């Protein structure tokens, strides 16, 4: 039996897509954690020690000082990675929620003009 989807509740669609996108983003968390664990093994700003880079740094205006050596680069990368583990799923869930509301709203407008999506149900 063919049925038409004439309207989608925007708020409910936003909630479902927000939860779905939040859960999907959790797939990336183990990879972010892997990079966080590898961050202390990165060389600490070795590119600043190369002569060509040193020459560019000395030619820069003094209004924006740049350190010639950053010994804690691994710690900074690890901290940024841990922040990403928290921010990434939340950001994806919020964007899924907002995107779901917008998509349902647009679908409702288009469905009024051209009809809804036909689905077969038992």
PDB file of C-alpha atoms in Angstrom:
ATOM      1  CA  UNK A   1       0.000   0.000   0.000  1.00  0.00           C
ATOM      2  CA  UNK A   2       1.482   3.364  -1.031  1.00  0.00           C
ATOM      3  CA  UNK A   3       1.410   6.211   1.476  1.00  0.00           C
ATOM      4  CA  UNK A   4       2.665   9.787   1.206  1.00  0.00           C
ATOM      5  CA  UNK A   5       4.767  11.653   3.725  1.00  0.00           C
ATOM      6  CA  UNK A   6       3.052  15.035   3.603  1.00  0.00           C
ATOM      7  CA  UNK A   7       4.745  16.730   6.553  1.00  0.00           C
ATOM      8  CA  UNK A   8       7.703  16.170   8.849  1.00  0.00           C
ATOM      9  CA  UNK A   9       7.734  17.723  12.342  1.00  0.00           C
ATOM     10  CA  UNK A  10      10.834  19.986  12.252  1.00  0.00           C
ATOM     11  CA  UNK A  11      11.653  19.818  15.970  1.00  0.00           C
ATOM     12  CA  UNK A  12      11.368  16.025  16.103  1.00  0.00           C
ATOM     13  CA  UNK A  13      13.478  15.716  12.941  1.00  0.00           C
ATOM     14  CA  UNK A  14      16.104  18.003  14.517  1.00  0.00           C
ATOM     15  CA  UNK A  15      16.214  15.922  17.703  1.00  0.00           C
ATOM     16  CA  UNK A  16      16.586  12.649  15.785  1.00  0.00           C
ATOM     17  CA  UNK A  17      19.271  13.994  13.441  1.00  0.00           C
ATOM     18  CA  UNK A  18      21.121  15.686  16.314  1.00  0.00           C
ATOM     19  CA  UNK A  19      21.297  12.395  18.214  1.00  0.00           C
ATOM     20  CA  UNK A  20      22.220  10.486  15.062  1.00  0.00           C
ATOM     21  CA  UNK A  21      25.024  12.876  14.086  1.00  0.00           C
ATOM     22  CA  UNK A  22      26.314  12.928  17.673  1.00  0.00           C
ATOM     23  CA  UNK A  23      26.511   9.125  17.719  1.00  0.00           C
ATOM     24  CA  UNK A  24      28.110   8.981  14.267  1.00  0.00           C
ATOM     25  CA  UNK A  25      30.798  11.475  15.366  1.00  0.00           C
ATOM     26  CA  UNK A  26      31.805   9.057  18.149  1.00  0.00           C
ATOM     27  CA  UNK A  27      33.328   6.878  15.413  1.00  0.00           C
ATOM     28  CA  UNK A  28      36.115   9.471  15.086  1.00  0.00           C
ATOM     29  CA  UNK A  29      36.897   9.735  18.818  1.00  0.00           C
ATOM     30  CA  UNK A  30      39.269   6.700  18.926  1.00  0.00           C
ATOM     31  CA  UNK A  31      41.294   8.161  16.045  1.00  0.00           C
ATOM     32  CA  UNK A  32      41.564  11.526  17.803  1.00  0.00           C
ATOM     33  CA  UNK A  33      42.674   9.750  20.994  1.00  0.00           C
ATOM     34  CA  UNK A  34      45.296   7.834  19.002  1.00  0.00           C
ATOM     35  CA  UNK A  35      46.773  11.118  17.754  1.00  0.00           C
ATOM     36  CA  UNK A  36      46.623  12.552  21.281  1.00  0.00           C
ATOM     37  CA  UNK A  37      48.691   9.617  22.555  1.00  0.00           C
ATOM     38  CA  UNK A  38      51.225  10.151  19.745  1.00  0.00           C
ATOM     39  CA  UNK A  39      51.510  13.948  20.305  1.00  0.00           C
ATOM     40  CA  UNK A  40      54.323  13.830  22.919  1.00  0.00           C
ATOM     41  CA  UNK A  41      56.466  11.881  20.435  1.00  0.00           C
ATOM     42  CA  UNK A  42      56.370  14.751  17.887  1.00  0.00           C
ATOM     43  CA  UNK A  43      59.607  16.746  17.635  1.00  0.00           C
ATOM     44  CA  UNK A  44      59.348  20.013  19.527  1.00  0.00           C
ATOM     45  CA  UNK A  45      59.286  22.735  16.885  1.00  0.00           C
ATOM     46  CA  UNK A  46      62.242  21.384  14.931  1.00  0.00           C
ATOM     47  CA  UNK A  47      61.243  23.515  11.918  1.00  0.00           C
ATOM     48  CA  UNK A  48      62.088  26.675  13.908  1.00  0.00           C
ATOM     49  CA  UNK A  49      65.708  25.542  14.130  1.00  0.00           C
ATOM     50  CA  UNK A  50      66.270  25.354  10.351  1.00  0.00           C
ATOM     51  CA  UNK A  51      68.316  28.286   8.958  1.00  0.00           C
ATOM     52  CA  UNK A  52      65.762  29.288   6.285  1.00  0.00           C
ATOM     53  CA  UNK A  53      62.994  29.493   8.858  1.00  0.00           C
ATOM     54  CA  UNK A  54      65.231  31.410  11.283  1.00  0.00           C
ATOM     55  CA  UNK A  55      65.933  33.960   8.537  1.00  0.00           C
ATOM     56  CA  UNK A  56      62.203  34.408   7.875  1.00  0.00           C
ATOM     57  CA  UNK A  57      61.520  34.821  11.587  1.00  0.00           C
ATOM     58  CA  UNK A  58      64.193  37.490  11.968  1.00  0.00           C
ATOM     59  CA  UNK A  59      62.770  39.356   8.932  1.00  0.00           C
ATOM     60  CA  UNK A  60      59.285  39.494  10.492  1.00  0.00           C
ATOM     61  CA  UNK A  61      58.165  42.717  12.150  1.00  0.00           C
ATOM     62  CA  UNK A  62      58.666  42.815  15.903  1.00  0.00           C
ATOM     63  CA  UNK A  63      55.001  43.586  16.572  1.00  0.00           C
ATOM     64  CA  UNK A  64      54.212  39.844  16.424  1.00  0.00           C
ATOM     65  CA  UNK A  65      56.918  38.002  18.347  1.00  0.00           C
ATOM     66  CA  UNK A  66      57.380  34.346  17.539  1.00  0.00           C
ATOM     67  CA  UNK A  67      59.338  32.042  19.820  1.00  0.00           C
ATOM     68  CA  UNK A  68      62.454  30.528  18.310  1.00  0.00           C
ATOM     69  CA  UNK A  69      61.870  27.343  20.238  1.00  0.00           C
ATOM     70  CA  UNK A  70      58.652  25.761  21.525  1.00  0.00           C
ATOM     71  CA  UNK A  71      59.618  22.922  23.879  1.00  0.00           C
ATOM     72  CA  UNK A  72      56.048  21.990  24.871  1.00  0.00           C
ATOM     73  CA  UNK A  73      54.559  21.493  21.404  1.00  0.00           C
ATOM     74  CA  UNK A  74      53.598  17.885  22.199  1.00  0.00           C
ATOM     75  CA  UNK A  75      51.669  18.997  25.283  1.00  0.00           C
ATOM     76  CA  UNK A  76      49.806  21.642  23.313  1.00  0.00           C
ATOM     77  CA  UNK A  77      48.824  19.093  20.670  1.00  0.00           C
ATOM     78  CA  UNK A  78      47.685  16.655  23.357  1.00  0.00           C
ATOM     79  CA  UNK A  79      45.553  19.316  25.056  1.00  0.00           C
ATOM     80  CA  UNK A  80      43.993  20.353  21.751  1.00  0.00           C
ATOM     81  CA  UNK A  81      43.262  16.710  20.949  1.00  0.00           C
ATOM     82  CA  UNK A  82      41.548  16.114  24.282  1.00  0.00           C
ATOM     83  CA  UNK A  83      39.447  19.238  23.744  1.00  0.00           C
ATOM     84  CA  UNK A  84      38.488  17.898  20.294  1.00  0.00           C
ATOM     85  CA  UNK A  85      37.280  14.632  21.861  1.00  0.00           C
ATOM     86  CA  UNK A  86      34.696  16.647  23.793  1.00  0.00           C
ATOM     87  CA  UNK A  87      33.945  19.414  21.270  1.00  0.00           C
ATOM     88  CA  UNK A  88      33.684  17.247  18.139  1.00  0.00           C
ATOM     89  CA  UNK A  89      30.656  15.106  19.131  1.00  0.00           C
ATOM     90  CA  UNK A  90      28.851  18.084  20.688  1.00  0.00           C
ATOM     91  CA  UNK A  91      29.461  20.235  17.614  1.00  0.00           C
ATOM     92  CA  UNK A  92      28.233  17.467  15.301  1.00  0.00           C
ATOM     93  CA  UNK A  93      25.092  16.940  17.401  1.00  0.00           C
ATOM     94  CA  UNK A  94      24.264  20.665  17.428  1.00  0.00           C
ATOM     95  CA  UNK A  95      24.823  20.974  13.672  1.00  0.00           C
ATOM     96  CA  UNK A  96      22.704  17.857  13.071  1.00  0.00           C
ATOM     97  CA  UNK A  97      19.902  19.347  15.174  1.00  0.00           C
ATOM     98  CA  UNK A  98      19.975  22.673  13.317  1.00  0.00           C
ATOM     99  CA  UNK A  99      20.340  20.958   9.929  1.00  0.00           C
ATOM    100  CA  UNK A 100      17.430  18.608  10.709  1.00  0.00           C
ATOM    101  CA  UNK A 101      15.121  21.498  11.558  1.00  0.00           C
ATOM    102  CA  UNK A 102      16.072  23.368   8.388  1.00  0.00           C
ATOM    103  CA  UNK A 103      15.743  20.261   6.187  1.00  0.00           C
ATOM    104  CA  UNK A 104      12.298  19.375   7.605  1.00  0.00           C
ATOM    105  CA  UNK A 105      11.113  22.958   7.175  1.00  0.00           C
ATOM    106  CA  UNK A 106      12.250  23.025   3.531  1.00  0.00           C
ATOM    107  CA  UNK A 107      10.748  19.570   2.916  1.00  0.00           C
ATOM    108  CA  UNK A 108       7.375  20.742   4.238  1.00  0.00           C
ATOM    109  CA  UNK A 109       7.381  23.704   1.837  1.00  0.00           C
ATOM    110  CA  UNK A 110       8.377  21.589  -1.168  1.00  0.00           C
ATOM    111  CA  UNK A 111       5.940  18.780  -0.254  1.00  0.00           C
ATOM    112  CA  UNK A 112       3.041  21.275  -0.385  1.00  0.00           C
ATOM    113  CA  UNK A 113       4.032  22.271  -3.920  1.00  0.00           C
ATOM    114  CA  UNK A 114       4.865  18.904  -5.493  1.00  0.00           C
ATOM    115  CA  UNK A 115       3.403  16.333  -3.137  1.00  0.00           C
ATOM    116  CA  UNK A 116       5.177  14.225  -0.559  1.00  0.00           C
ATOM    117  CA  UNK A 117       7.491  11.264  -0.809  1.00  0.00           C
ATOM    118  CA  UNK A 118       5.664   8.028  -1.542  1.00  0.00           C
ATOM    119  CA  UNK A 119       6.571   5.019   0.577  1.00  0.00           C
ATOM    120  CA  UNK A 120       5.172   1.510   0.555  1.00  0.00           C
ATOM    121  CA  UNK A 121       4.014   0.135   3.895  1.00  0.00           C
ATOM    122  CA  UNK A 122       2.458  -3.131   5.018  1.00  0.00           C
TER     123      UNK A 122
END
